[in-house]
Amino acid sequence: MTEKSSLAAGTLGGASVRTQQSAARGLWSSRWVFFLAATGSAVGLGNIWKFPYITGENGGGAFVLVYLGCILTIGIPLLMAEVLIGRRGRQNPAGAVANLAREAGASLHWRTVGWLGGFTGFLILSFYVVVAGWALAYVPTTLSGSFTGADAAASAALFDALLTDPLRLVLYGSAVLAVTMLIVGLGVRDGLERALRFMMPGLFILLLGLVGYAAVAGDFARAVEFLFVPDFSALSAESMLLALGHAFFTLSLGCGAMMAYGSYLPKGVSIAKTSLLVALADTSVALLAGLAIFPLVFANGLEPGSGPGLIFVTLPIAFGQMPLGQLFGGLFFVMLVLAAVSSTISLSEPGIAWLNERFGISRAKAVLTTGAVLWLLSLASVFSFNHWADYQLFGRTFFDSMDYLTANWLMPLGGLGTVLFTGWVLKEKVVREAVGIVHPGWFRVWWNLLRFGTPVAIGLVFFSLIGVI
Ligand code: TRP
């Protein structure tokens, strides 16, 4: 953060909080920038790559309904709690939680919630950069016209060719990782603000265009039915669990990412309103992605449940057919990479800020060392698709186990810690003042969801994972 912004830092929180923060911390220059950054974090591969493919694997409508329910009753309340902790604690997630625990006279061990989140973020990054690398690899492939006139089989063959080429995967994945680390090393605020201003609207418009194309060229009616008419017989306990895990993933929860961004949020901005808008933008992008992809899936006789390759096989068929498809396709994958990078930045920020503020390690050094470890971990994800495809950890490849471990265990665990801390450790008065829900009735709804609804829901999920229910 820059010096000029340390002026703004003088306007923050209570005295005990102020003594904990480093003098050089800055703030987002406006509520709009926070909204962009938080939306940039939330909108990413989770919406465009993961949401369609897990929806396809889990039978469509009923899964979407549970996912939307999780966003509304668990995701949004938790999102508000995270931003609130960040803004009042004014530090990296672990530091912010410690500051607030100190203020409330509670144990400093609560900060475990913060650094566990940073750790979870690193595990996610290790496979996230690999998928972002797929998108990056697809920029030249699409621009060069490889998909022109390709049918489903040809498109699938091109995707397989990528997965079985470790060198290409490593190259593109490393490029994404390097760019992320460069931006995080330089300090998140300025570069991000500039990039996001044109990127988020651009991605949105491209997606709308794709939905339009899919409505004309694809089987739109069947896609709408698949996505929005629930067939509850397709819903298993496992898929409900996945829906919850994905609600966490898509809103960037349970890893301290939103705490880290909240810590740069100016006072006076309504946390409640801004969080609602972020969740709305995120959910719309996911649903649009679904509406763009499934019409093409059905029209081309593809299998909705075909797994992580779904968009990489489906969309190129459309780009290969539509007028100017090479160009639009190339642009789409560029936007997808940018959306992914604005997410990877938020995945790294909690850990890097923690190393920097807690141990006094410079951002540059923190980025270089963690970047190196991450790079090695990402190799394991790359090899999951080729050399090491047969090695299994708990019955899954390394790539799948990282996804499973983080989405189903670590993020919900981080979320549970966060809601317990906010709902049961912090004083109601402090929270009420901070969150900015003006209407007393709505505050009660949120407060009760946070204190009772969310912990019970997450608890049920853990029990079902362990096999108790
Ligand atoms: N929300 C992002 C997506 O949907 C991924 C992401 C970014 C994330 N930051 C996070 C997930 C923090 C969990 C925690 O692509």
Tab-separated table of C-alpha atoms and ligand atoms in Angstrom:
chain	number	residue	atom	x	y	z
A	1	MET	CA	0.000	0.000	0.000
A	2	THR	CA	1.191	3.486	-0.693
A	3	GLU	CA	2.107	6.259	1.740
A	4	LYS	CA	-0.675	8.565	0.729
A	5	SER	CA	-3.206	6.024	1.854
A	6	SER	CA	-1.733	5.775	5.346
A	7	LEU	CA	-3.481	9.071	5.964
A	8	ALA	CA	-6.781	7.375	5.487
A	9	ALA	CA	-5.726	4.613	7.857
A	10	GLY	CA	-5.764	7.160	10.669
A	11	THR	CA	-9.534	7.253	10.533
A	12	LEU	CA	-9.999	3.624	11.491
A	13	GLY	CA	-11.494	1.654	14.430
A	14	GLY	CA	-10.944	1.876	18.175
A	15	ALA	CA	-7.676	2.673	19.917
A	16	SER	CA	-6.780	-0.919	20.731
A	17	VAL	CA	-7.292	-1.792	17.121
A	18	ARG	CA	-5.274	1.099	15.877
A	19	THR	CA	-2.150	0.124	17.804
A	20	GLN	CA	-2.126	-3.224	16.024
A	21	GLN	CA	-2.162	-2.048	12.488
A	22	SER	CA	0.891	-1.277	10.488
A	23	ALA	CA	1.226	2.369	9.615
A	24	ALA	CA	1.412	1.779	5.884
A	25	ARG	CA	-1.980	0.124	5.417
A	26	GLY	CA	-4.233	1.813	2.914
A	27	LEU	CA	-7.852	1.696	1.898
A	28	TRP	CA	-9.782	1.127	-1.293
A	29	SER	CA	-10.394	4.494	-2.844
A	30	SER	CA	-14.164	4.002	-2.926
A	31	ARG	CA	-16.997	1.615	-2.286
A	32	TRP	CA	-17.163	0.944	-6.017
A	33	VAL	CA	-13.563	-0.275	-6.043
A	34	PHE	CA	-14.213	-2.597	-3.141
A	35	PHE	CA	-17.245	-3.910	-4.978
A	36	LEU	CA	-15.122	-4.510	-8.073
A	37	ALA	CA	-12.361	-6.226	-6.133
A	38	ALA	CA	-14.734	-8.425	-4.142
A	39	THR	CA	-16.689	-9.297	-7.280
A	40	GLY	CA	-13.406	-9.940	-9.059
A	41	SER	CA	-12.522	-12.358	-6.291
A	42	ALA	CA	-15.905	-14.052	-6.329
A	43	VAL	CA	-16.343	-14.282	-10.090
A	44	GLY	CA	-13.849	-16.671	-11.569
A	45	LEU	CA	-13.388	-20.240	-12.665
A	46	GLY	CA	-15.869	-21.210	-9.971
A	47	ASN	CA	-18.680	-19.580	-11.924
A	48	ILE	CA	-17.752	-20.347	-15.479
A	49	TRP	CA	-15.855	-23.608	-15.236
A	50	LYS	CA	-16.891	-25.326	-12.016
A	51	PHE	CA	-20.550	-24.381	-11.643
A	52	PRO	CA	-21.635	-25.754	-15.029
A	53	TYR	CA	-19.675	-28.956	-14.719
A	54	ILE	CA	-20.785	-29.866	-11.198
A	55	THR	CA	-24.351	-28.895	-12.066
A	56	GLY	CA	-24.094	-31.245	-15.029
A	57	GLU	CA	-22.693	-34.020	-12.854
A	58	ASN	CA	-25.357	-33.603	-10.192
A	59	GLY	CA	-28.458	-33.673	-12.274
A	60	GLY	CA	-29.265	-29.989	-12.820
A	61	GLY	CA	-32.300	-28.190	-11.331
A	62	ALA	CA	-32.452	-29.640	-7.838
A	63	PHE	CA	-28.746	-29.078	-7.382
A	64	VAL	CA	-29.066	-25.487	-8.595
A	65	LEU	CA	-31.900	-24.916	-6.134
A	66	VAL	CA	-29.884	-26.209	-3.177
A	67	TYR	CA	-26.931	-24.142	-4.321
A	68	LEU	CA	-29.067	-20.987	-4.472
A	69	GLY	CA	-30.485	-21.794	-1.029
A	70	CYS	CA	-26.955	-22.164	0.360
A	71	ILE	CA	-25.911	-18.831	-1.139
A	72	LEU	CA	-28.890	-17.092	0.417
A	73	THR	CA	-28.899	-18.599	3.889
A	74	ILE	CA	-25.231	-19.416	4.468
A	75	GLY	CA	-23.118	-17.658	1.876
A	76	ILE	CA	-24.454	-14.120	2.168
A	77	PRO	CA	-24.544	-14.026	5.998
A	78	LEU	CA	-21.008	-15.383	6.103
A	79	LEU	CA	-19.803	-12.979	3.436
A	80	MET	CA	-21.038	-10.084	5.572
A	81	ALA	CA	-19.320	-11.536	8.645
A	82	GLU	CA	-16.002	-11.862	6.827
A	83	VAL	CA	-16.035	-8.339	5.472
A	84	LEU	CA	-17.001	-7.062	8.901
A	85	ILE	CA	-14.138	-8.839	10.647
A	86	GLY	CA	-11.707	-7.487	8.094
A	87	ARG	CA	-12.917	-3.935	8.349
A	88	ARG	CA	-12.986	-3.785	12.132
A	89	GLY	CA	-9.790	-5.761	12.589
A	90	ARG	CA	-7.861	-3.857	9.907
A	91	GLN	CA	-5.202	-6.485	9.302
A	92	ASN	CA	-4.540	-9.735	7.501
A	93	PRO	CA	-7.239	-12.282	8.487
A	94	ALA	CA	-5.311	-13.833	11.391
A	95	GLY	CA	-4.304	-10.409	12.703
A	96	ALA	CA	-7.798	-8.993	12.293
A	97	VAL	CA	-9.379	-11.868	14.218
A	98	ALA	CA	-6.719	-11.500	16.932
A	99	ASN	CA	-7.399	-7.769	17.184
A	100	LEU	CA	-11.112	-8.340	17.621
A	101	ALA	CA	-10.607	-11.234	20.045
A	102	ARG	CA	-8.402	-9.007	22.160
A	103	GLU	CA	-11.028	-6.273	22.077
A	104	ALA	CA	-13.711	-8.732	23.168
A	105	GLY	CA	-11.496	-10.248	25.887
A	106	ALA	CA	-11.511	-13.662	24.185
A	107	SER	CA	-8.727	-16.152	23.488
A	108	LEU	CA	-6.199	-15.222	20.836
A	109	HIS	CA	-6.421	-18.785	19.578
A	110	TRP	CA	-9.332	-17.622	17.442
A	111	ARG	CA	-6.752	-16.344	15.014
A	112	THR	CA	-6.324	-19.946	13.907
A	113	VAL	CA	-9.400	-19.207	11.783
A	114	GLY	CA	-7.323	-16.629	9.941
A	115	TRP	CA	-4.170	-18.523	9.166
A	116	LEU	CA	-5.999	-21.753	8.436
A	117	GLY	CA	-7.807	-19.738	5.786
A	118	GLY	CA	-4.527	-18.561	4.308
A	119	PHE	CA	-3.359	-22.156	4.145
A	120	THR	CA	-6.587	-23.291	2.488
A	121	GLY	CA	-6.141	-20.519	-0.055
A	122	PHE	CA	-2.737	-21.908	-0.997
A	123	LEU	CA	-4.098	-25.395	-1.484
A	124	ILE	CA	-6.842	-24.012	-3.725
A	125	LEU	CA	-4.339	-22.003	-5.695
A	126	SER	CA	-2.300	-25.108	-6.444
A	127	PHE	CA	-5.038	-26.487	-8.688
A	128	TYR	CA	-6.765	-23.244	-9.603
A	129	VAL	CA	-3.751	-21.940	-11.508
A	130	VAL	CA	-3.677	-25.155	-13.511
A	131	VAL	CA	-7.250	-24.688	-14.717
A	132	ALA	CA	-6.575	-21.012	-15.387
A	133	GLY	CA	-3.663	-22.315	-17.464
A	134	TRP	CA	-6.116	-24.341	-19.568
A	135	ALA	CA	-7.986	-21.129	-20.317
A	136	LEU	CA	-4.748	-19.359	-21.190
A	137	ALA	CA	-3.671	-22.207	-23.453
A	138	TYR	CA	-6.991	-21.895	-25.225
A	139	VAL	CA	-6.353	-18.270	-26.201
A	140	PRO	CA	-3.832	-19.090	-28.963
A	141	THR	CA	-5.624	-22.323	-29.839
A	142	THR	CA	-8.866	-20.453	-30.452
A	143	LEU	CA	-7.319	-17.442	-32.169
A	144	SER	CA	-5.421	-19.655	-34.583
A	145	GLY	CA	-8.658	-21.197	-35.796
A	146	SER	CA	-8.059	-24.740	-34.561
A	147	PHE	CA	-11.701	-25.023	-33.628
A	148	THR	CA	-13.150	-23.820	-36.901
A	149	GLY	CA	-15.803	-26.322	-37.902
A	150	ALA	CA	-14.868	-28.707	-35.076
A	151	ASP	CA	-17.551	-31.155	-33.940
A	152	ALA	CA	-17.846	-32.575	-30.437
A	153	ALA	CA	-15.328	-35.334	-31.075
A	154	ALA	CA	-12.732	-33.011	-32.578
A	155	SER	CA	-13.129	-30.545	-29.729
A	156	ALA	CA	-12.780	-33.295	-27.131
A	157	ALA	CA	-9.652	-34.524	-28.895
A	158	LEU	CA	-8.079	-31.077	-28.712
A	159	PHE	CA	-8.818	-30.871	-24.999
A	160	ASP	CA	-7.327	-34.314	-24.410
A	161	ALA	CA	-4.263	-33.274	-26.320
A	162	LEU	CA	-3.818	-30.417	-23.871
A	163	LEU	CA	-4.296	-32.572	-20.772
A	164	THR	CA	-1.761	-35.111	-21.947
A	165	ASP	CA	0.864	-32.497	-22.662
A	166	PRO	CA	2.454	-31.727	-19.273
A	167	LEU	CA	4.866	-29.211	-20.726
A	168	ARG	CA	2.108	-27.023	-22.129
A	169	LEU	CA	0.152	-27.327	-18.902
A	170	VAL	CA	3.151	-26.369	-16.793
A	171	LEU	CA	4.011	-23.476	-19.052
A	172	TYR	CA	0.576	-21.894	-19.031
A	173	GLY	CA	-0.124	-22.662	-15.364
A	174	SER	CA	3.220	-21.131	-14.391
A	175	ALA	CA	2.444	-18.017	-16.397
A	176	VAL	CA	-0.788	-17.521	-14.453
A	177	LEU	CA	1.022	-18.112	-11.174
A	178	ALA	CA	3.797	-15.694	-12.077
A	179	VAL	CA	1.385	-12.898	-13.010
A	180	THR	CA	-0.584	-13.432	-9.792
A	181	MET	CA	2.525	-13.295	-7.662
A	182	LEU	CA	3.789	-10.224	-9.443
A	183	ILE	CA	0.572	-8.322	-8.774
A	184	VAL	CA	0.315	-9.485	-5.171
A	185	GLY	CA	3.977	-8.635	-4.638
A	186	LEU	CA	3.448	-5.110	-5.879
A	187	GLY	CA	0.450	-4.587	-3.588
A	188	VAL	CA	-3.039	-5.484	-4.546
A	189	ARG	CA	-4.820	-2.197	-4.821
A	190	ASP	CA	-3.713	-0.060	-7.709
A	191	GLY	CA	-3.173	-2.583	-10.472
A	192	LEU	CA	-6.294	-4.448	-9.601
A	193	GLU	CA	-8.463	-1.376	-9.704
A	194	ARG	CA	-7.375	-0.492	-13.204
A	195	ALA	CA	-7.708	-4.004	-14.603
A	196	LEU	CA	-11.107	-4.676	-13.072
A	197	ARG	CA	-12.780	-1.556	-14.365
A	198	PHE	CA	-12.991	-2.853	-17.915
A	199	MET	CA	-12.724	-6.550	-17.254
A	200	MET	CA	-15.814	-7.235	-15.195
A	201	PRO	CA	-18.230	-5.423	-17.522
A	202	GLY	CA	-16.440	-6.967	-20.518
A	203	LEU	CA	-16.832	-10.497	-19.232
A	204	PHE	CA	-20.473	-9.867	-18.454
A	205	ILE	CA	-21.225	-8.558	-21.937
A	206	LEU	CA	-19.401	-11.438	-23.630
A	207	LEU	CA	-21.341	-13.912	-21.536
A	208	LEU	CA	-24.621	-12.254	-22.448
A	209	GLY	CA	-23.609	-12.510	-26.102
A	210	LEU	CA	-22.829	-16.192	-25.663
A	211	VAL	CA	-26.199	-16.815	-24.023
A	212	GLY	CA	-27.806	-15.081	-26.996
A	213	TYR	CA	-25.895	-17.274	-29.412
A	214	ALA	CA	-26.724	-20.421	-27.437
A	215	ALA	CA	-30.400	-19.462	-27.424
A	216	VAL	CA	-30.394	-19.365	-31.208
A	217	ALA	CA	-27.982	-22.159	-32.070
A	218	GLY	CA	-28.531	-24.506	-29.145
A	219	ASP	CA	-31.313	-26.364	-27.419
A	220	PHE	CA	-32.280	-23.507	-25.119
A	221	ALA	CA	-35.592	-24.954	-23.896
A	222	ARG	CA	-33.977	-28.163	-22.788
A	223	ALA	CA	-31.198	-26.243	-21.009
A	224	VAL	CA	-33.673	-24.065	-19.130
A	225	GLU	CA	-35.569	-27.146	-18.081
A	226	PHE	CA	-32.370	-28.880	-17.013
A	227	LEU	CA	-31.211	-25.905	-14.953
A	228	PHE	CA	-34.440	-24.697	-13.410
A	229	VAL	CA	-36.919	-27.556	-13.156
A	230	PRO	CA	-35.793	-29.508	-10.111
A	231	ASP	CA	-35.773	-33.268	-10.238
A	232	PHE	CA	-35.224	-34.191	-6.627
A	233	SER	CA	-34.607	-37.826	-7.385
A	234	ALA	CA	-31.287	-36.696	-8.886
A	235	LEU	CA	-30.236	-35.185	-5.571
A	236	SER	CA	-28.061	-37.182	-3.182
A	237	ALA	CA	-26.588	-36.223	0.202
A	238	GLU	CA	-23.248	-36.014	-1.546
A	239	SER	CA	-24.555	-33.502	-4.058
A	240	MET	CA	-26.070	-31.328	-1.325
A	241	LEU	CA	-22.672	-31.278	0.253
A	242	LEU	CA	-21.135	-30.259	-3.039
A	243	ALA	CA	-23.679	-27.472	-3.390
A	244	LEU	CA	-22.701	-26.087	0.001
A	245	GLY	CA	-19.002	-26.415	-0.749
A	246	HIS	CA	-19.544	-24.609	-3.997
A	247	ALA	CA	-21.454	-21.783	-2.315
A	248	PHE	CA	-18.312	-21.225	-0.244
A	249	PHE	CA	-16.031	-21.531	-3.219
A	250	THR	CA	-17.897	-19.215	-5.518
A	251	LEU	CA	-18.255	-16.425	-2.942
A	252	SER	CA	-14.597	-16.832	-1.909
A	253	LEU	CA	-15.553	-17.735	1.660
A	254	GLY	CA	-13.863	-19.650	4.432
A	255	CYS	CA	-10.334	-18.667	3.418
A	256	GLY	CA	-10.134	-15.142	4.756
A	257	ALA	CA	-10.129	-13.657	1.259
A	258	MET	CA	-13.090	-11.417	1.949
A	259	MET	CA	-11.626	-10.507	5.351
A	260	ALA	CA	-8.438	-9.437	3.627
A	261	TYR	CA	-10.377	-7.277	1.181
A	262	GLY	CA	-12.675	-6.001	3.930
A	263	SER	CA	-9.617	-4.799	5.814
A	264	TYR	CA	-9.120	-2.156	3.112
A	265	LEU	CA	-12.774	-1.066	3.117
A	266	PRO	CA	-13.414	2.536	4.151
A	267	LYS	CA	-15.697	3.197	7.095
A	268	GLY	CA	-19.215	4.290	6.321
A	269	VAL	CA	-19.762	1.889	3.434
A	270	SER	CA	-22.688	-0.463	4.106
A	271	ILE	CA	-21.270	-3.969	4.412
A	272	ALA	CA	-24.719	-5.469	4.071
A	273	LYS	CA	-25.617	-3.742	0.840
A	274	THR	CA	-22.258	-4.222	-0.802
A	275	SER	CA	-22.177	-7.920	0.113
A	276	LEU	CA	-25.629	-8.444	-1.344
A	277	LEU	CA	-24.540	-6.832	-4.585
A	278	VAL	CA	-21.404	-8.984	-4.753
A	279	ALA	CA	-23.441	-12.139	-4.228
A	280	LEU	CA	-25.968	-11.044	-6.821
A	281	ALA	CA	-23.293	-10.344	-9.430
A	282	ASP	CA	-21.586	-13.651	-8.681
A	283	THR	CA	-24.767	-15.694	-8.904
A	284	SER	CA	-25.839	-13.999	-12.124
A	285	VAL	CA	-22.545	-14.835	-13.794
A	286	ALA	CA	-22.841	-18.486	-12.776
A	287	LEU	CA	-26.400	-18.771	-14.067
A	288	LEU	CA	-25.475	-17.006	-17.306
A	289	ALA	CA	-22.599	-19.420	-17.771
A	290	GLY	CA	-25.038	-22.283	-17.305
A	291	LEU	CA	-27.413	-20.756	-19.848
A	292	ALA	CA	-24.580	-20.311	-22.326
A	293	ILE	CA	-23.218	-23.820	-22.001
A	294	PHE	CA	-26.090	-26.256	-21.587
A	295	PRO	CA	-27.982	-25.343	-24.781
A	296	LEU	CA	-24.778	-26.204	-26.659
A	297	VAL	CA	-24.230	-29.347	-24.622
A	298	PHE	CA	-27.664	-30.681	-25.539
A	299	ALA	CA	-27.622	-29.525	-29.150
A	300	ASN	CA	-24.284	-31.259	-29.750
A	301	GLY	CA	-25.186	-34.483	-28.010
A	302	LEU	CA	-22.609	-33.957	-25.281
A	303	GLU	CA	-22.882	-35.475	-21.840
A	304	PRO	CA	-23.784	-32.858	-19.132
A	305	GLY	CA	-21.971	-34.949	-16.527
A	306	SER	CA	-18.741	-35.286	-18.456
A	307	GLY	CA	-16.662	-33.551	-15.788
A	308	PRO	CA	-14.061	-30.793	-15.529
A	309	GLY	CA	-13.558	-30.533	-19.293
A	310	LEU	CA	-17.179	-29.519	-19.934
A	311	ILE	CA	-16.711	-25.870	-20.932
A	312	PHE	CA	-13.420	-26.530	-22.672
A	313	VAL	CA	-15.078	-29.023	-24.942
A	314	THR	CA	-18.453	-27.312	-25.361
A	315	LEU	CA	-17.678	-23.648	-25.964
A	316	PRO	CA	-15.050	-24.180	-28.681
A	317	ILE	CA	-17.666	-25.975	-30.797
A	318	ALA	CA	-19.736	-22.787	-30.669
A	319	PHE	CA	-16.710	-20.603	-31.394
A	320	GLY	CA	-15.900	-22.825	-34.331
A	321	GLN	CA	-19.337	-22.233	-35.833
A	322	MET	CA	-20.304	-18.634	-35.121
A	323	PRO	CA	-19.268	-15.724	-37.310
A	324	LEU	CA	-16.031	-14.145	-36.034
A	325	GLY	CA	-15.865	-17.075	-33.625
A	326	GLN	CA	-12.066	-17.123	-33.587
A	327	LEU	CA	-11.985	-13.566	-32.360
A	328	PHE	CA	-14.854	-13.860	-29.867
A	329	GLY	CA	-13.504	-17.142	-28.603
A	330	GLY	CA	-10.034	-15.722	-28.103
A	331	LEU	CA	-11.502	-12.744	-26.312
A	332	PHE	CA	-13.646	-14.972	-24.146
A	333	PHE	CA	-10.685	-17.013	-22.954
A	334	VAL	CA	-8.688	-13.835	-22.300
A	335	MET	CA	-11.544	-12.589	-20.119
A	336	LEU	CA	-11.732	-15.951	-18.378
A	337	VAL	CA	-8.023	-15.795	-17.556
A	338	LEU	CA	-8.424	-12.268	-16.209
A	339	ALA	CA	-11.406	-13.328	-14.123
A	340	ALA	CA	-9.306	-16.199	-12.809
A	341	VAL	CA	-6.373	-13.941	-11.988
A	342	SER	CA	-8.548	-11.508	-10.051
A	343	SER	CA	-9.520	-14.568	-8.005
A	344	THR	CA	-6.025	-15.983	-7.583
A	345	ILE	CA	-4.912	-12.611	-6.274
A	346	SER	CA	-7.512	-12.789	-3.539
A	347	LEU	CA	-6.509	-16.357	-2.774
A	348	SER	CA	-2.902	-15.317	-2.175
A	349	GLU	CA	-3.485	-12.019	-0.409
A	350	PRO	CA	-4.462	-13.390	3.052
A	351	GLY	CA	-1.346	-15.558	3.314
A	352	ILE	CA	1.035	-12.973	1.916
A	353	ALA	CA	-0.359	-10.185	4.102
A	354	TRP	CA	-0.057	-12.506	7.103
A	355	LEU	CA	3.590	-13.349	6.443
A	356	ASN	CA	4.250	-9.661	5.896
A	357	GLU	CA	2.422	-8.237	8.907
A	358	ARG	CA	2.981	-11.025	11.397
A	359	PHE	CA	6.594	-11.900	10.719
A	360	GLY	CA	7.848	-8.758	9.026
A	361	ILE	CA	8.806	-10.690	5.866
A	362	SER	CA	8.793	-8.305	2.907
A	363	ARG	CA	6.024	-8.811	0.365
A	364	ALA	CA	8.618	-9.592	-2.286
A	365	LYS	CA	10.236	-12.335	-0.221
A	366	ALA	CA	6.908	-13.758	0.885
A	367	VAL	CA	5.757	-13.913	-2.725
A	368	LEU	CA	8.937	-15.567	-3.961
A	369	THR	CA	9.015	-18.307	-1.332
A	370	THR	CA	5.325	-19.136	-1.348
A	371	GLY	CA	5.301	-18.870	-5.127
A	372	ALA	CA	8.036	-21.491	-5.330
A	373	VAL	CA	6.203	-23.901	-3.005
A	374	LEU	CA	2.976	-23.316	-4.891
A	375	TRP	CA	4.625	-23.968	-8.188
A	376	LEU	CA	5.824	-27.366	-6.968
A	377	LEU	CA	2.349	-28.208	-5.673
A	378	SER	CA	0.791	-27.161	-8.954
A	379	LEU	CA	3.046	-29.658	-10.751
A	380	ALA	CA	1.328	-32.426	-8.814
A	381	SER	CA	-2.002	-31.151	-10.136
A	382	VAL	CA	-0.646	-31.017	-13.682
A	383	PHE	CA	0.604	-34.594	-13.472
A	384	SER	CA	-2.812	-35.729	-12.192
A	385	PHE	CA	-3.937	-35.570	-15.802
A	386	ASN	CA	-1.088	-37.507	-17.327
A	387	HIS	CA	1.976	-39.068	-15.661
A	388	TRP	CA	0.319	-39.558	-12.290
A	389	ALA	CA	-3.261	-40.171	-13.428
A	390	ASP	CA	-3.209	-43.588	-11.753
A	391	TYR	CA	-1.885	-42.461	-8.383
A	392	GLN	CA	-4.738	-41.889	-6.010
A	393	LEU	CA	-5.058	-40.116	-2.684
A	394	PHE	CA	-8.237	-41.270	-0.889
A	395	GLY	CA	-9.504	-42.643	-4.185
A	396	ARG	CA	-8.908	-39.397	-6.078
A	397	THR	CA	-6.167	-37.901	-8.174
A	398	PHE	CA	-4.123	-35.144	-6.534
A	399	PHE	CA	-6.074	-32.503	-8.437
A	400	ASP	CA	-9.417	-33.923	-7.318
A	401	SER	CA	-8.303	-34.418	-3.728
A	402	MET	CA	-7.198	-30.808	-3.399
A	403	ASP	CA	-10.567	-29.699	-4.728
A	404	TYR	CA	-12.419	-32.105	-2.442
A	405	LEU	CA	-10.367	-31.343	0.665
A	406	THR	CA	-10.683	-27.575	0.309
A	407	ALA	CA	-14.305	-27.276	-0.852
A	408	ASN	CA	-15.807	-29.902	1.427
A	409	TRP	CA	-13.676	-29.676	4.540
A	410	LEU	CA	-11.387	-26.699	4.877
A	411	MET	CA	-13.624	-23.915	3.563
A	412	PRO	CA	-16.674	-25.007	5.597
A	413	LEU	CA	-14.371	-25.371	8.620
A	414	GLY	CA	-13.018	-21.852	8.123
A	415	GLY	CA	-16.584	-20.623	7.646
A	416	LEU	CA	-17.721	-22.345	10.833
A	417	GLY	CA	-14.909	-20.710	12.799
A	418	THR	CA	-15.833	-17.351	11.327
A	419	VAL	CA	-19.534	-17.518	12.153
A	420	LEU	CA	-18.915	-18.845	15.651
A	421	PHE	CA	-16.448	-16.057	16.252
A	422	THR	CA	-18.757	-13.363	14.894
A	423	GLY	CA	-21.967	-14.679	16.394
A	424	TRP	CA	-20.778	-15.842	19.787
A	425	VAL	CA	-17.558	-14.012	20.641
A	426	LEU	CA	-18.094	-10.523	19.293
A	427	LYS	CA	-20.570	-8.301	21.106
A	428	GLU	CA	-23.932	-7.898	19.411
A	429	LYS	CA	-23.680	-4.132	19.724
A	430	VAL	CA	-20.306	-4.014	18.002
A	431	VAL	CA	-21.530	-6.221	15.193
A	432	ARG	CA	-24.781	-4.315	14.761
A	433	GLU	CA	-22.932	-1.038	14.411
A	434	ALA	CA	-20.450	-2.460	11.968
A	435	VAL	CA	-22.618	-4.414	9.577
A	436	GLY	CA	-24.889	-1.601	8.488
A	437	ILE	CA	-28.222	-3.447	8.360
A	438	VAL	CA	-30.490	-0.550	9.234
A	439	HIS	CA	-33.803	-2.374	9.563
A	440	PRO	CA	-33.944	-4.067	13.006
A	441	GLY	CA	-35.999	-6.992	11.699
A	442	TRP	CA	-33.498	-7.809	8.979
A	443	PHE	CA	-30.668	-7.500	11.450
A	444	ARG	CA	-32.367	-10.127	13.621
A	445	VAL	CA	-32.780	-12.427	10.626
A	446	TRP	CA	-29.119	-12.111	9.720
A	447	TRP	CA	-27.929	-12.394	13.323
A	448	ASN	CA	-29.947	-15.548	13.944
A	449	LEU	CA	-28.871	-17.130	10.679
A	450	LEU	CA	-25.300	-16.421	11.660
A	451	ARG	CA	-25.545	-17.671	15.234
A	452	PHE	CA	-27.757	-20.702	14.707
A	453	GLY	CA	-28.626	-21.472	11.097
A	454	THR	CA	-25.160	-21.436	9.616
A	455	PRO	CA	-23.326	-23.402	12.328
A	456	VAL	CA	-26.072	-26.030	12.376
A	457	ALA	CA	-26.023	-26.368	8.584
A	458	ILE	CA	-22.258	-26.694	8.443
A	459	GLY	CA	-22.320	-29.078	11.398
A	460	LEU	CA	-24.842	-31.304	9.605
A	461	VAL	CA	-22.594	-31.404	6.603
A	462	PHE	CA	-19.611	-32.488	8.654
A	463	PHE	CA	-21.628	-35.196	10.362
A	464	SER	CA	-22.826	-36.487	7.045
A	465	LEU	CA	-19.254	-36.471	5.737
A	466	ILE	CA	-18.082	-38.525	8.666
A	467	GLY	CA	-21.004	-40.830	8.019
A	468	VAL	CA	-22.917	-40.253	11.253
A	469	ILE	CA	-26.111	-39.270	9.438
B	1	TRP	N1	-14.529	-17.410	-5.933
B	1	TRP	C1	-13.557	-17.750	-6.905
B	1	TRP	C2	-14.222	-18.479	-8.055
B	1	TRP	O1	-15.392	-18.730	-8.006
B	1	TRP	C3	-12.429	-18.565	-6.340
B	1	TRP	C4	-11.829	-17.935	-5.147
B	1	TRP	C5	-11.190	-16.764	-5.090
B	1	TRP	C6	-11.868	-18.413	-3.853
B	1	TRP	N2	-10.837	-16.482	-3.798
B	1	TRP	C7	-11.227	-17.460	-3.039
B	1	TRP	C8	-12.377	-19.553	-3.310
B	1	TRP	C9	-11.139	-17.642	-1.684
B	1	TRP	C10	-12.290	-19.727	-1.956
B	1	TRP	C11	-11.696	-18.779	-1.150
B	1	TRP	O2	-13.590	-18.802	-8.993
